Amino acid sequence: PPSSDRPAALTGHVAYLAVELGYRAQRRFEAAMSDLGLRATHFDFLAALEEFGPQPQTQIAAAVRLDPARIVGMTDLLGERGLVERTV
């Protein structure tokens, strides 16, 4: 008997399985971040700062492939939580 509720034509393809694995990993990662009151994009932001050091928000946005307008709000939120600090 089949072990999946998905068609074998899908589950037999490596690409489909890779996408499914990525989807499941993303959900688990987002759940773990949620427990901390953060989102996956916040982790991306903090990881960029950790690796590249202080830099303009536009460069952070480019590094994590986010709209620069979102970085402003993220910086505010993470700053309120004491996770980042704005410098001039």
Backbone as a ProteinNet text record, in pm:
[ID]
protein_1_A
[PRIMARY]
PPSSDRPAALTGHVAYLAVELGYRAQRRFEAAMSDLGLRATHFDFLAALEEFGPQPQTQIAAAVRLDPARIVGMTDLLGERGLVERTV
[TERTIARY]
83.1	0	86.3	39.2	116.1	132.6	249.2	275.9	250.8	194.5	174.3	36.6	-15	-141.5	-118.5	5.6	39.2	67.7	41.6	63.7	210.3	230.9	366.1	440.4	366.9	431.2	502.3	454.9	521.3	630	593	686.2	804.1	795.9	905.9	1010.4	988.8	1082.5	1163.1	1292.5	1382.7	1351.2	1322.4	1295.6	1172.9	1068.9	948.9	982.4	1058.5	1094.3	1181.3	1270.1	1353.9	1269.2	1171.8	1082.4	1001.9	952.3	874.9	960.8	1084.5	1175.8	1200	1222.3	1242.1	1121.1	1002.9	878.6	865.9	892.5	881.7	986.7	1107.9	1214.2	1179.1	1125.4	1086.9	978.4	880.1	773.8	830.2	920.3	979.2	1066.3	1140.9	1225.1	1138.8	1032	943.1	877.7	843.7	786.1	888	1012.6	1117.6	1139.7	1139.4	1157.2	1037.3	919.5	798	803.2	859.9	874.4	958.9	1046.7	1132.4	1072.2	954.4	891.1	951.7	1018	1082.6	1028	1061.6	1027.3	1155.2	1140.9	1257.8	1334	1264.4	1332.2	1414.5	1369.9	1449.4	1581.5	1575.1	1697.3	1790.9	1736.3	1817.9	1889.4	1815.3	1867.9	1982.2	1958.8	2060.5	2182.3	2159.1	2270.3	2357.9	2296	2372.8	2456.9	2399.4	2476.3	2591.1	2566	2670.2	2787.8	2754.7	2861.1	2931.3	2854.4	2911.3	2938.5	2888.9	2907.3	2812.7	2825.7	2738	2750.8	2636.9	2634.3	2502.4	2495.5	2370.3	2255.3	2136.2	2018.2	1996.8	2034.1	2017.1	2105.2	2224.3	2313.3	2261.3	2204.9	2144.6	2029.3	1946.8	1832.2	1879.1	1983.7	2035.9	2092.1	2161	2222.8	2118.6	2003.2	1900	1782.7	1799.1	1699.1	1560	1557.6	1430.7	1416.6	1293.1	1265.5	1323.9	1404.4	1463.6	1360.7	1240.2	1136.1	1102.9	1116.2	1089.8	1200.5	1321	1434.9	1419.9	1361.5	1342.6	1257.4	1143.8	1056.9	1122.8	1196.9	1267.1	1372.5	1445.1	1547.1	1481.4	1367.8	1295.3	1255	1194.5	1147.8	1262.6	1366.3	1479.4	1555.1	1553.1	1612.8	1536.2	1402.6	1319.1	1345.6	1383.8	1411.8	1557.2	1634.2	1773.5	1864.4	1819.1	1896.8	1986	1951.5	2035.2	2038.8	2136.4	2149.4	2182.6	2108.5	2137.8	2257.8	2341.4	2453.6	2448.6	2517.9	2519.1	2644.5
-121.3	0	126	232	356	414.9	476.1	535.4	685.5	737.7	880.9	909.3	1025	1067.5	1146.7	1150.5	1219.6	1117.9	1154.6	1061.5	1020.3	895.8	843.3	920.8	975.2	1053.2	1175.9	1223.3	1335.5	1286	1194.2	1149.4	1070.7	1033	962.3	1054	1184.7	1281.4	1351.7	1351.2	1412.8	1560.8	1630.1	1773.8	1799.9	1722.7	1738.2	1713.7	1609.2	1575.7	1684.4	1744.6	1852.7	1974.4	2006.8	2118.9	2088.6	1968.3	1928.1	1936.6	1891.3	1899.2	2044.8	2129.4	2271.8	2334.5	2298.6	2350.1	2309.8	2183.5	2134.9	2199.7	2213.4	2276.2	2422	2491.8	2632	2644.6	2557.8	2562.2	2540.6	2444.5	2417.2	2534.3	2591.2	2705.2	2822.4	2849.3	2959.4	2936.5	2812.1	2780.8	2807.2	2768.2	2791.7	2941.5	3018.3	3162.7	3226.5	3175.7	3227	3210.3	3098.6	3076	3184.9	3246.2	3354.8	3492.3	3493.5	3620	3683.9	3602.5	3652.6	3583.4	3638.1	3577.6	3535.3	3452.9	3406.6	3523.8	3626.2	3742.3	3817.3	3813.3	3875.6	3800.5	3668.8	3587.9	3624.2	3637.3	3674.5	3807.4	3902.9	4036.1	4026	3953.4	3939.8	3862	3761.4	3684.1	3772.2	3860.7	3951.8	4046.4	4097.4	4185.5	4110.4	3988.3	3908.2	3884.5	3851.9	3818.8	3941.1	4044.5	4159	4279.5	4275.9	4388.4	4502.6	4611.8	4727.4	4777.6	4809	4861.2	4931.7	5011	5081.2	4982.1	5027.1	4942.1	4896.4	4979.9	4940	4820.4	4815.3	4700.8	4574.7	4590.3	4475.1	4422.5	4512.8	4473.4	4395.5	4442	4372.8	4235.5	4228	4101.9	3994	4034.4	3935.4	3935.7	4013	4019	4057.8	4168.5	4223.6	4366.6	4411.1	4549.4	4639.2	4738.9	4827.6	4891.3	4913.3	4971.7	4879.6	4750.1	4655.1	4657.2	4689.7	4689.7	4798.5	4910	5018.5	4970.4	4910.5	4859	4747.9	4662.6	4553.9	4608.9	4709.8	4772.2	4831.5	4897.1	4954.2	4844	4738.8	4629.3	4560.6	4526.1	4458.1	4550.7	4679.9	4777.3	4786.3	4785.7	4788.5	4666.9	4557.3	4433.5	4424.3	4526.4	4529.3	4438.5	4397	4306.4	4377.7	4501.8	4582.9	4725.4	4797.1	4937.4	5019.2	5127.5	5216.4	5302.6	5322.1	5414.7	5512.8	5621.9	5725.3	5712.3
0	0	0	-64.8	-69.1	71	94.4	225.1	225.3	118.4	106.7	49.9	83.1	25.1	-103	-148.3	-272.5	-382	-504.9	-616.2	-628.9	-664.3	-683.1	-791.6	-888.9	-994.4	-935.4	-821.1	-754.6	-660.1	-573.7	-469.6	-526.1	-651.9	-715.2	-776.4	-769	-827.9	-719.4	-737.4	-640	-622.9	-730.4	-721.1	-633.7	-652	-570.1	-423.5	-395.6	-258.4	-196.1	-275	-224.7	-187.6	-269.5	-239.6	-113.8	-102.4	15.1	141.7	133.8	246.8	286.7	188	215.1	281.3	234.3	290.7	436.9	466.4	604.6	694.6	643.7	722.2	751.3	653.5	671.7	778.5	775.7	876.9	1016.8	1030.5	1162.5	1209.4	1116.7	1150.8	1194.8	1122.4	1157.3	1293	1324.2	1455	1566.1	1543.9	1643.2	1663.7	1557.1	1567.7	1638.5	1609.8	1672.1	1823.6	1869.6	2013.8	2078.5	2000.6	2049.3	2022.1	1960.9	1925.1	1802.3	1719.5	1598.6	1475.2	1361.1	1233.2	1162	1061.7	986.7	926.5	881.6	823.6	927.7	1053.7	1159.8	1176	1167.9	1176.5	1061.8	941.7	825.6	850.4	900.2	930.6	1030.9	1141.2	1246.1	1196.1	1112.8	1056.5	967.7	890.5	804.9	889.9	996.9	1085.4	1151.3	1192.8	1257	1161.9	1038.1	942.5	884.9	852.1	781.6	871.5	994.4	1085.4	1053.1	1129	1106.1	962.7	904.6	768.6	744	638.6	608.1	585.7	619.9	605.5	461.6	365.9	225.6	191.5	250.6	226	293.7	412.6	480.6	396.4	347.2	264	141.8	77.7	-40.3	-2.2	111.6	153.6	182.9	235.3	271	172.7	64.9	-42.2	7.3	80.7	127.7	78.3	67.9	31.8	140.5	103.8	204.3	298.7	250.9	336.5	454.2	437	545.9	650.2	608.7	699.4	806.3	770.7	867	984.6	955.6	1061.7	1141.1	1071.3	1138.3	1233.3	1188.2	1273.1	1397.5	1379.3	1493.8	1592.6	1541.9	1627	1700.4	1627	1688.2	1783.3	1753.9	1844.7	1975.8	1968.6	2088.7	2177.3	2115.3	2190.7	2235	2202.3	2243.9	2161.1	2043.1	1959.7	1859	1825.8	1736.6	1791	1743.1	1783.4	1660.7	1643.5	1530.3	1563.8	1463.4	1477.6	1363.1	1379.3	1274.9	1193.1
[MASK]
++++++++++++++++++++++++++++++++++++++++++++++++++++++++++++++++++++++++++++++++++++++++

